[in-house]
């Protein structure tokens, strides 16, 4: 049977349970697709032996009639997740050679559910970037191209390898993480679904930390139903992460009723950005019309502090990063610089970190160091945390008014060319997160759903934002939007 | 707020990242650009607003103060660039 790698999780699960296919066949199809897709540079560490072992184990479980939904489903894992015995280096040189002695909670839960790990996926270094170009492995490439044009495009970032792999059918789904948009922006750039859950829904234990008050893991899949299935396996309280919530995990798939009659969808006027491409504005209107046709009520809302989300984020995230990344000191793991005669421990730290961290990571660590330093802490860091409280209050107020979900564009543009932003000011790159970053600051769940193609034939996504802990409601809305948009396009294979 | 070369040098040292003298002016310009972007935050009236400490109103969980794990020195040291006699080895710290 060919093309097994193109199945959705839901279809694979059903076929596995009926005995129509085996996980071994499914896994072999994905491994072959990965072998043939070197040009995408999505998988950076391949684990075919682990995959085949797990596939055989999954087949045995399925045969025994004891098979959770993810059992036997081949997935890719972002390089940010620690996976026991398998390189896990956050796409950074400073973690060169690091093989964790432990497994992250999210990947352990996926393993427990029977999912098959195919390998580790490319990303921006320490998840800092929006184009995958800060990776020590070199950038991943978007399987999509502009019509009649060979220019290689970014798959977005930071979860760019995950997005490219899912869009190119190298795996059925992948894990991502999202600190300012790192699941949703690459999902939108590659025409797939990307869900960032409520802060605290998935354990952060064993995920290399970037900004601990913002980081959250989530599924990247081809359909909303698959996101619901995979989130169910990833989520849940974990004694090892004190910020993971003691809230039961509902059956997210069962929530996909298709019924959103009477629900109120907010359209935030502050998201109408100056200079936004007309196509994105039009798509946004179409999305609202689709939800209205399904019986929802469209309501104009205001989130007055939206404009300040990016600058607040670019204080808070680097501040937390500078603290989290202090652990990369050349002592316990990863790279240590060669030292000159007479070098002491400070030279060891400084040379190791200069060699091990890429430019963007260095920049953010230094910005974070500056905003936390004596004399500037109040002016920058505390002020940013106050603005963050106001941004969250904006959302609290609209939800208190009865809004069920908020519809916005996912990104301010379609995928751009690799290298196109190389000479741009770092702040220009940060603008990629303009529609997504508010969601992290407020700790809310958000999902990117593919909704159309632009005139160059590239996918565009819409974002839905939900109430805290209401991933089930959010997925219901996303499912309706997905069905109405009927996005079925796939990138033409060139790799 | 603009960052001069000396401040850039100080920040790099605080962050324990070696930066060549020649690279300091460009670094200072980049950091200044980012800080200028952040200055927008000064437009916001934050009087009486508490800085956010936790995005979801939750009480931090507590657990029993007991040893739950340990006895795995080899695994702790397995990834060390330099481990000797059961310890992490570093350049001399105390004269």
Coordinates of C-alpha atoms in Angstrom, one line a residue:
Chain A
X1 CA 0.0 0.0 0.0
X2 CA 1.5 3.3 -1.0
X3 CA 1.1 6.8 0.3
X4 CA 0.6 5.6 3.9
X5 CA 2.7 8.6 5.1
X6 CA 0.0 10.9 3.8
X7 CA -2.7 9.6 6.2
X8 CA -4.2 11.7 8.9
X9 CA -3.8 10.4 12.5
X10 CA -7.5 9.7 12.6
X11 CA -7.5 7.7 9.4
X12 CA -4.3 5.8 10.4
X13 CA -5.8 5.0 13.8
X14 CA -8.9 3.6 12.3
X15 CA -7.0 1.6 9.7
X16 CA -4.6 0.2 12.3
X17 CA -7.5 -0.8 14.6
X18 CA -9.3 -2.6 11.7
X19 CA -6.1 -4.4 10.8
X20 CA -6.0 -2.9 7.3
X21 CA -2.4 -1.6 7.8
X22 CA 0.3 -2.1 10.4
X23 CA 2.4 0.4 12.2
X24 CA 5.5 -1.2 10.7
X25 CA 4.2 -0.5 7.2
X26 CA 3.2 3.1 8.2
X27 CA 6.5 3.7 9.8
X28 CA 8.5 2.3 6.8
X29 CA 6.5 4.7 4.5
X30 CA 7.5 7.7 6.6
X31 CA 11.1 6.6 6.9
X32 CA 11.3 6.3 3.1
X33 CA 9.7 9.7 2.7
X34 CA 12.2 11.2 5.1
X35 CA 15.1 9.5 3.3
X36 CA 14.0 11.1 0.1
X37 CA 13.5 14.6 1.6
X38 CA 17.0 15.6 2.6
X39 CA 16.6 18.8 0.6
X40 CA 14.0 20.0 3.1
X41 CA 16.5 19.6 6.0
X42 CA 13.5 19.0 8.3
X43 CA 14.8 15.9 10.2
X44 CA 18.2 16.6 11.7
X45 CA 18.6 13.4 13.8
X46 CA 17.2 10.2 12.4
X47 CA 16.1 7.4 14.7
X48 CA 14.9 4.6 12.3
X49 CA 15.9 1.7 14.7
X50 CA 13.9 3.3 17.6
X51 CA 11.0 3.9 15.1
X52 CA 10.9 0.3 13.9
X53 CA 11.2 -1.1 17.5
X54 CA 8.3 1.1 18.6
X55 CA 6.3 0.2 15.5
X56 CA 6.6 -3.5 16.2
X57 CA 5.6 -2.9 19.8
X58 CA 2.6 -0.8 18.7
X59 CA 1.5 -3.6 16.3
X60 CA 1.6 -6.0 19.2
X61 CA -0.5 -3.7 21.4
X62 CA -3.0 -3.1 18.7
X63 CA -3.3 -6.9 18.1
X64 CA -3.9 -7.3 21.8
X65 CA -6.8 -4.9 21.4
X66 CA -5.3 -2.4 23.8
X67 CA -4.5 0.6 21.6
X68 CA -4.8 4.3 22.6
X69 CA -5.5 6.7 19.7
X70 CA -1.8 7.5 19.0
X71 CA -0.7 3.9 19.1
X72 CA 1.4 3.1 16.1
X73 CA 1.3 6.7 14.7
X74 CA 4.7 7.9 13.4
X75 CA 5.6 11.4 14.6
X76 CA 8.5 13.8 14.5
X77 CA 9.8 15.5 17.7
X78 CA 11.2 19.0 17.8
X79 CA 14.8 19.1 18.8
X80 CA 13.9 21.1 21.9
X81 CA 12.4 18.0 23.6
X82 CA 14.8 15.9 25.6
X83 CA 14.7 12.3 24.3
X84 CA 16.6 9.7 26.2
X85 CA 19.8 8.6 24.5
X86 CA 19.0 10.6 21.3
X87 CA 20.7 14.0 20.5
X88 CA 18.6 16.8 21.8
X89 CA 20.4 20.1 21.2
X90 CA 17.8 22.8 20.7
X91 CA 19.5 23.4 17.3
X92 CA 22.4 25.0 19.2
X93 CA 26.1 24.3 18.9
X94 CA 26.4 24.7 22.6
X95 CA 24.5 21.4 23.1
X96 CA 26.6 19.6 20.5
X97 CA 26.8 15.9 21.5
X98 CA 24.3 16.2 24.3
X99 CA 22.3 13.0 24.8
X100 CA 19.9 13.3 27.6
X101 CA 19.7 10.6 30.3
X102 CA 16.0 11.3 30.6
X103 CA 12.8 11.8 28.5
X104 CA 10.6 14.9 28.6
X105 CA 7.2 14.4 30.0
X106 CA 5.4 15.2 26.7
X107 CA 7.5 12.7 24.7
X108 CA 7.2 10.1 27.5
X109 CA 3.4 10.5 27.4
X110 CA 3.5 10.1 23.6
X111 CA 5.7 7.0 24.0
X112 CA 3.3 5.6 26.6
X113 CA 0.4 6.2 24.2
X114 CA 2.3 4.1 21.6
X115 CA 3.4 6.9 19.2
X116 CA 6.4 6.1 17.0
X117 CA 9.3 8.6 17.1
X118 CA 10.9 8.9 13.7
X119 CA 13.6 11.4 14.7
X120 CA 14.3 15.0 15.8
X121 CA 13.2 18.1 13.9
X122 CA 15.0 21.3 12.9
X123 CA 14.1 24.6 14.6
X124 CA 15.5 28.0 15.3
X125 CA 18.3 27.9 17.9
X126 CA 16.7 27.7 21.4
X127 CA 13.4 28.5 19.6
X128 CA 14.6 32.1 19.0
X129 CA 13.6 33.0 15.5
X130 CA 10.8 33.1 13.0
X131 CA 12.4 31.6 9.9
X132 CA 14.5 28.6 11.0
X133 CA 17.6 30.5 9.9
X134 CA 19.2 30.6 13.3
X135 CA 19.6 26.8 13.5
X136 CA 23.1 25.3 13.9
X137 CA 22.0 22.6 11.4
X138 CA 21.2 25.2 8.7
X139 CA 17.6 26.2 7.9
X140 CA 14.8 23.8 7.1
X141 CA 13.1 24.6 3.8
X142 CA 9.3 25.1 3.1
X143 CA 7.9 22.4 0.8
X144 CA 5.7 25.1 -0.7
X145 CA 7.1 27.4 -3.4
X146 CA 5.6 30.4 -5.2
X147 CA 3.9 29.5 -8.4
X148 CA 6.5 29.4 -11.2
X149 CA 9.3 30.3 -9.0
X150 CA 12.1 28.2 -7.4
X151 CA 13.0 30.6 -4.7
X152 CA 13.4 28.6 -1.5
X153 CA 11.0 29.8 1.2
X154 CA 11.2 29.7 5.0
X155 CA 8.9 27.2 6.7
X156 CA 8.7 29.8 9.5
X157 CA 10.0 29.3 13.0
X158 CA 10.8 28.4 15.4
X159 CA 9.1 25.0 14.8
X160 CA 10.1 25.2 11.1
X161 CA 11.3 21.6 10.8
X162 CA 8.1 20.3 12.4
X163 CA 6.0 22.3 10.0
X164 CA 7.9 21.3 6.9
X165 CA 7.9 17.6 7.9
X166 CA 4.1 17.6 8.5
X167 CA 3.3 19.6 5.3
X168 CA 5.6 17.3 3.2
X169 CA 4.1 14.1 4.6
X170 CA 7.3 12.9 6.2
X171 CA 5.4 12.2 9.4
X172 CA 1.7 12.2 10.4
X173 CA 2.2 14.9 13.0
X174 CA 4.9 16.6 15.0
X175 CA 5.5 18.2 18.3
X176 CA 6.1 21.9 18.4
X177 CA 6.6 24.5 21.1
X178 CA 5.3 28.1 21.1
X179 CA 6.7 31.0 23.1
X180 CA 5.6 33.9 20.9
X181 CA 4.1 32.1 17.9
X182 CA 6.5 29.3 17.2
X183 CA 3.8 26.7 16.5
X184 CA 1.2 28.9 14.8
X185 CA 3.4 31.0 12.5
X186 CA 5.1 28.0 10.9
X187 CA 1.8 26.1 10.7
X188 CA 0.3 29.1 8.8
X189 CA 3.4 29.3 6.5
X190 CA 3.1 25.6 5.5
X191 CA -0.7 25.1 5.3
X192 CA -1.1 22.9 8.4
X193 CA -2.8 23.1 11.8
X194 CA -0.8 24.3 14.8
X195 CA -2.2 24.4 18.3
X196 CA -0.7 26.3 21.3
X197 CA -2.6 25.1 24.4
X198 CA -3.3 27.1 27.5
X199 CA -0.2 27.8 29.6
X200 CA 0.1 24.9 32.0
X201 CA -1.9 22.4 29.9
X202 CA 1.2 20.4 28.8
X203 CA 4.2 19.8 31.1
X204 CA 7.3 21.8 30.3
X205 CA 9.5 19.2 32.1
X206 CA 12.4 18.1 29.9
X207 CA 11.8 20.7 27.2
X208 CA 14.8 23.0 26.8
X209 CA 13.6 26.2 28.4
X210 CA 13.5 29.5 26.5
X211 CA 11.1 31.8 28.4
X212 CA 9.5 29.7 31.1
X213 CA 6.4 31.9 31.7
X214 CA 5.5 31.8 28.0
X215 CA 6.7 28.4 26.7
X216 CA 4.1 25.8 25.9
X217 CA 4.2 22.6 23.8
X218 CA 1.5 21.6 21.3
X219 CA 0.7 19.5 18.3
X220 CA 1.3 20.3 14.7
X221 CA -0.9 18.2 12.4
X222 CA -2.7 18.1 9.1
X223 CA -6.2 18.5 10.5
X224 CA -8.0 19.9 13.5
X225 CA -9.2 16.5 14.5
X226 CA -5.6 15.2 14.6
X227 CA -4.7 18.2 16.8
X228 CA -7.5 17.2 19.2
X229 CA -6.3 13.6 19.2
X230 CA -2.6 14.4 19.7
X231 CA -3.2 17.1 22.4
X232 CA -5.1 14.5 24.4
X233 CA -1.9 12.4 24.5
X234 CA 0.4 15.3 25.3
X235 CA -1.6 17.1 27.9
X236 CA -2.1 16.6 31.7
X237 CA -0.7 17.5 35.1
X238 CA 2.8 16.5 35.9
X239 CA 4.3 16.6 39.4
X240 CA 7.7 17.5 37.8
X241 CA 6.4 20.8 36.4
X242 CA 4.9 23.0 39.2
X243 CA 3.2 25.2 36.6
X244 CA 1.3 22.3 34.9
X245 CA -2.3 22.6 35.9
X246 CA -4.2 20.0 38.0
X247 CA -7.1 20.1 35.5
X248 CA -8.5 17.0 33.9
X249 CA -7.9 16.4 30.2
X250 CA -11.2 16.2 28.4
X251 CA -11.8 14.1 25.3
X252 CA -11.0 16.9 22.8
X253 CA -12.0 14.8 19.8
X254 CA -15.4 14.3 21.2
X255 CA -15.9 18.0 21.4
X256 CA -15.8 18.3 17.6
X257 CA -19.5 18.5 17.2
X258 CA -19.6 21.0 14.4
X259 CA -22.1 23.0 16.4
X260 CA -21.2 26.6 17.1
X261 CA -24.7 28.1 16.8
X262 CA -25.2 31.1 19.1
X263 CA -21.4 31.3 19.9
X264 CA -19.9 34.8 19.9
X265 CA -16.8 35.4 17.8
X266 CA -14.8 38.5 18.6
X267 CA -13.0 40.4 15.8
X268 CA -10.5 42.7 17.5
X269 CA -10.2 46.0 15.7
X270 CA -6.6 46.5 16.8
X271 CA -5.5 43.6 14.7
X272 CA -6.2 45.6 11.5
X273 CA -2.6 46.6 11.0
X274 CA -1.5 49.3 8.7
X275 CA 0.1 47.9 5.6
X276 CA -1.5 44.5 6.0
X277 CA -1.8 42.7 2.7
X278 CA -5.3 43.0 1.2
X279 CA -5.4 39.2 0.7
X280 CA -5.0 38.7 4.4
X281 CA -7.6 41.2 5.2
X282 CA -10.0 39.5 2.7
X283 CA -9.2 36.1 4.2
X284 CA -10.0 37.4 7.6
X285 CA -13.4 38.6 6.4
X286 CA -14.1 35.3 4.7
X287 CA -13.3 33.5 7.9
X288 CA -15.7 35.6 9.9
X289 CA -18.4 35.0 7.2
X290 CA -17.9 31.2 7.4
X291 CA -18.3 31.2 11.2
X292 CA -21.4 33.4 10.8
X293 CA -22.8 31.0 8.2
X294 CA -22.4 28.2 10.8
X295 CA -24.6 30.1 13.2
X296 CA -22.1 32.1 15.2
X297 CA -22.5 35.8 16.0
X298 CA -19.7 38.1 14.9
X299 CA -18.9 40.8 17.4
X300 CA -16.5 43.8 17.0
X301 CA -14.3 43.9 20.1
X302 CA -11.4 46.0 21.3
X303 CA -8.1 44.8 22.9
X304 CA -6.6 48.2 23.5
X305 CA -3.1 47.2 24.6
X306 CA -2.4 45.0 21.5
X307 CA 0.1 47.5 20.2
X308 CA 2.3 47.0 23.2
X309 CA 2.4 43.2 23.2
X310 CA 5.5 43.0 21.0
X311 CA 7.7 45.4 22.9
X312 CA 6.6 43.8 26.2
X313 CA 7.4 40.4 24.8
X314 CA 10.8 41.4 23.7
X315 CA 11.6 42.5 27.2
X316 CA 10.1 39.6 29.1
X317 CA 11.2 36.7 26.8
X318 CA 14.9 37.8 26.6
X319 CA 14.9 38.5 30.4
X320 CA 13.8 34.9 31.1
X321 CA 16.1 33.5 28.4
X322 CA 19.1 35.2 29.9
X323 CA 18.4 33.5 33.1
X324 CA 17.5 30.1 31.6
X325 CA 20.5 30.1 29.3
X326 CA 22.9 30.8 32.2
X327 CA 23.1 27.0 32.6
X328 CA 25.1 26.7 29.4
X329 CA 28.5 27.2 30.9
X330 CA 30.6 24.4 29.5
X331 CA 30.7 22.4 32.7
X332 CA 27.9 19.9 32.8
X333 CA 27.0 19.2 29.2
X334 CA 27.6 20.2 25.6
X335 CA 30.3 22.3 24.2
X336 CA 33.3 23.7 26.0
X337 CA 35.8 26.0 24.3
X338 CA 39.4 25.1 24.0
X339 CA 41.2 27.3 26.5
X340 CA 44.5 29.1 26.2
X341 CA 47.3 28.8 28.8
X342 CA 46.4 30.7 31.9
X343 CA 42.7 31.0 31.1
X344 CA 40.5 30.8 34.2
X345 CA 36.9 29.9 34.7
X346 CA 35.5 33.3 33.5
X347 CA 37.4 32.9 30.2
X348 CA 36.0 29.4 30.0
X349 CA 32.4 30.7 30.3
X350 CA 32.9 33.6 28.0
X351 CA 34.7 31.7 25.2
X352 CA 32.3 28.7 25.5
X353 CA 29.2 30.9 25.2
X354 CA 30.7 33.0 22.4
X355 CA 31.4 29.9 20.4
X356 CA 28.3 27.9 21.4
X357 CA 25.6 30.5 21.0
X358 CA 24.6 31.9 17.6
X359 CA 24.2 35.6 16.9
X360 CA 20.4 35.9 17.6
X361 CA 20.7 33.9 20.9
X362 CA 23.7 36.1 22.0
X363 CA 21.7 39.2 21.2
X364 CA 18.7 38.1 23.2
X365 CA 20.7 36.9 26.2
X366 CA 22.5 40.3 26.3
X367 CA 19.2 42.3 25.9
X368 CA 17.8 40.2 28.8
X369 CA 20.9 40.8 30.9
X370 CA 20.5 44.5 30.3
X371 CA 16.9 44.8 31.1
X372 CA 17.4 42.8 34.3
X373 CA 20.5 44.8 35.4
X374 CA 20.6 47.1 38.3
X375 CA 19.1 50.5 37.5
X376 CA 17.0 49.2 34.5
X377 CA 15.0 46.4 36.1
X378 CA 12.1 48.7 37.0
X379 CA 12.2 50.8 33.8
X380 CA 12.1 47.8 31.5
X381 CA 11.3 44.5 33.1
X382 CA 8.8 45.6 35.7
X383 CA 7.1 47.9 33.3
X384 CA 6.8 45.1 30.7
X385 CA 5.3 42.8 33.4
X386 CA 2.7 45.5 34.2
X387 CA 1.9 45.9 30.5
X388 CA 1.5 42.2 30.3
X389 CA -1.0 42.3 33.1
X390 CA -3.0 44.9 31.1
X391 CA -2.8 42.8 27.9
X392 CA -4.3 39.8 29.9
X393 CA -6.9 42.1 31.4
X394 CA -8.0 43.1 27.8
X395 CA -8.7 39.4 27.1
X396 CA -10.4 38.8 30.5
X397 CA -12.8 41.6 29.8
X398 CA -13.9 40.5 26.4
X399 CA -14.4 36.9 27.6
X400 CA -16.4 38.3 30.6
X401 CA -18.6 40.0 28.0
X402 CA -19.5 36.6 26.6
X403 CA -17.1 36.2 23.7
X404 CA -16.4 32.5 23.1
X405 CA -13.5 32.8 20.7
X406 CA -11.5 35.5 18.8
X407 CA -10.7 35.4 15.1
X408 CA -7.5 37.0 13.7
X409 CA -5.0 36.5 10.9
X410 CA -2.2 34.1 11.9
X411 CA 0.6 36.0 10.3
X412 CA 1.1 39.4 8.6
X413 CA 2.4 37.7 5.4
X414 CA 2.7 34.4 3.6
X415 CA 6.1 32.6 3.9
X416 CA 9.0 34.8 2.8
X417 CA 12.2 33.8 1.0
X418 CA 15.1 32.4 2.9
X419 CA 17.7 35.0 3.3
X420 CA 15.3 37.8 2.4
X421 CA 15.4 39.1 6.0
X422 CA 19.2 38.7 6.4
X423 CA 19.9 42.4 6.2
X424 CA 16.8 43.5 8.0
X425 CA 16.8 45.0 11.5
X426 CA 16.2 42.3 14.1
X427 CA 12.9 44.2 15.0
X428 CA 11.6 43.6 11.4
X429 CA 11.9 39.8 12.0
X430 CA 10.1 40.2 15.4
X431 CA 7.1 41.7 13.6
X432 CA 6.2 38.1 12.4
X433 CA 4.9 37.5 15.9
X434 CA 2.5 40.5 15.9
X435 CA -0.7 38.5 15.8
X436 CA 0.4 35.5 17.9
X437 CA 2.5 37.0 20.8
X438 CA -0.5 38.4 22.7
X439 CA -1.8 34.9 23.2
X440 CA 1.4 33.8 25.0
X441 CA 1.5 36.9 27.1
X442 CA -2.1 36.2 28.3
X443 CA -1.5 32.4 28.6
X444 CA -4.4 31.5 26.3
X445 CA -4.9 28.7 23.8
X446 CA -4.5 29.6 20.2
X447 CA -4.7 27.7 16.9
X448 CA -3.7 28.4 13.4
X449 CA -5.9 26.8 10.7
X450 CA -5.1 26.8 7.0
X451 CA -7.8 28.9 5.3
X452 CA -6.6 29.7 1.7
X453 CA -3.9 30.4 -0.8
X454 CA -2.5 33.8 -1.8
X455 CA -2.2 34.9 -5.4
X456 CA 1.3 33.3 -5.5
X457 CA -0.1 30.0 -4.4
X458 CA 1.2 30.1 -0.9
X459 CA -0.9 29.0 2.1
X460 CA -2.4 31.6 4.5
X461 CA -3.8 30.8 7.9
X462 CA -6.3 32.2 10.3
X463 CA -5.9 32.2 14.1
X464 CA -8.6 31.4 16.6
X465 CA -8.0 32.4 20.3
X466 CA -9.9 30.6 23.1
X467 CA -10.7 31.0 26.7
X468 CA -8.2 29.6 29.3
X469 CA -8.6 25.8 29.5
X470 CA -11.2 25.8 26.8
X471 CA -9.2 24.0 24.1
X472 CA -12.2 21.8 23.5
X473 CA -14.3 24.9 22.6
X474 CA -11.5 26.3 20.6
X475 CA -11.0 23.1 18.6
X476 CA -14.8 23.0 17.9
X477 CA -14.6 26.5 16.3
X478 CA -11.4 25.6 14.4
X479 CA -13.0 22.4 13.1
X480 CA -16.0 24.4 11.7
X481 CA -13.6 26.9 10.1
X482 CA -11.5 24.1 8.6
X483 CA -14.6 22.4 7.1
X484 CA -15.9 25.6 5.7
X485 CA -12.6 26.8 4.3
X486 CA -12.1 23.3 2.7
X487 CA -8.3 23.8 2.4
X488 CA -7.0 20.7 0.7
X489 CA -4.1 22.0 -1.3
X490 CA -0.7 20.3 -1.0
X491 CA 2.7 21.5 -2.0
X492 CA 3.8 20.2 -5.4
X493 CA 6.7 17.8 -4.7
X494 CA 10.1 19.1 -5.9
X495 CA 12.4 17.6 -3.3
Chain B
X1 CA 18.0 55.1 25.7
X2 CA 21.1 54.4 23.6
X3 CA 23.8 52.0 24.5
X4 CA 27.4 53.0 24.0
X5 CA 30.4 50.8 23.4
X6 CA 31.4 50.7 27.0
X7 CA 27.9 49.6 28.1
X8 CA 27.9 47.0 25.4
X9 CA 31.2 45.7 26.8
X10 CA 29.8 45.6 30.3
X11 CA 26.6 43.8 29.2
X12 CA 28.6 41.2 27.3
X13 CA 30.7 40.6 30.3
X14 CA 27.6 40.3 32.6
X15 CA 26.2 37.8 30.1
X16 CA 29.6 35.9 30.1
X17 CA 29.8 36.1 26.3
X18 CA 33.2 37.1 24.8
X19 CA 32.8 39.9 22.2
X20 CA 35.8 41.2 20.3
X21 CA 36.5 44.9 20.6
X22 CA 35.9 45.4 16.9
X23 CA 32.4 43.9 17.2
X24 CA 31.3 46.1 20.1
X25 CA 30.2 49.2 18.1
X26 CA 27.9 47.1 15.9
X27 CA 26.5 45.3 19.0
X28 CA 25.9 48.6 20.7
X29 CA 23.9 49.8 17.7
X30 CA 21.8 46.6 17.6
X31 CA 21.0 46.7 21.2
X32 CA 20.1 50.4 21.0
X33 CA 17.7 49.6 18.2
X34 CA 15.9 47.0 20.2
X35 CA 15.7 49.2 23.2
X36 CA 14.3 52.0 21.2
X37 CA 11.6 49.6 20.1
X38 CA 10.9 48.8 23.7
X39 CA 10.5 52.5 24.6
X40 CA 7.0 52.4 23.3
X41 CA 6.1 50.8 26.7
X42 CA 6.6 54.3 28.2
X43 CA 3.4 55.4 26.5
X44 CA 1.3 53.0 28.7
X45 CA -0.3 54.2 31.9
X46 CA 0.7 51.5 34.4
X47 CA -0.2 53.4 37.6
X48 CA -1.6 51.0 40.1
X49 CA -1.0 47.9 38.0
X50 CA 0.7 45.0 39.7
X51 CA 3.5 43.4 37.6
X52 CA 2.3 39.9 36.4
X53 CA 3.9 37.1 38.3
X54 CA 1.7 34.2 37.1
X55 CA -0.4 34.1 34.0
X56 CA -2.9 31.7 35.4
X57 CA -4.1 32.4 38.9
X58 CA -2.8 29.3 40.6
X59 CA -1.2 28.5 43.9
X60 CA 2.2 27.0 43.4
X61 CA 2.0 23.3 44.2
X62 CA 3.8 21.9 47.2
X63 CA 5.2 18.5 47.7
X64 CA 6.7 16.5 50.5
X65 CA 10.3 17.5 51.2
X66 CA 11.7 14.1 50.7
X67 CA 14.4 12.5 48.5
X68 CA 12.7 10.9 45.5
X69 CA 15.7 10.2 43.3
X70 CA 19.4 10.0 43.3
X71 CA 22.4 7.5 43.2
X72 CA 23.2 8.1 39.6
X73 CA 26.5 9.8 39.5
X74 CA 27.5 8.2 36.3
X75 CA 24.4 9.4 34.5
X76 CA 24.8 12.9 35.9
X77 CA 28.4 13.1 34.6
X78 CA 27.7 11.3 31.3
X79 CA 27.5 14.5 29.2
X80 CA 30.2 16.5 30.9
X81 CA 33.0 17.9 28.6
X82 CA 35.5 17.0 31.4
X83 CA 34.6 14.7 34.3
X84 CA 37.3 13.2 36.5
X85 CA 37.1 10.9 39.6
X86 CA 33.4 11.4 39.9
X87 CA 33.4 15.2 39.6
X88 CA 32.9 17.9 37.0
X89 CA 36.4 19.3 36.2
X90 CA 36.9 23.0 35.6
X91 CA 39.9 25.4 35.4
X92 CA 41.3 26.5 38.7
X93 CA 38.8 28.7 40.6
X94 CA 40.6 29.6 43.8
X95 CA 44.3 30.7 43.8

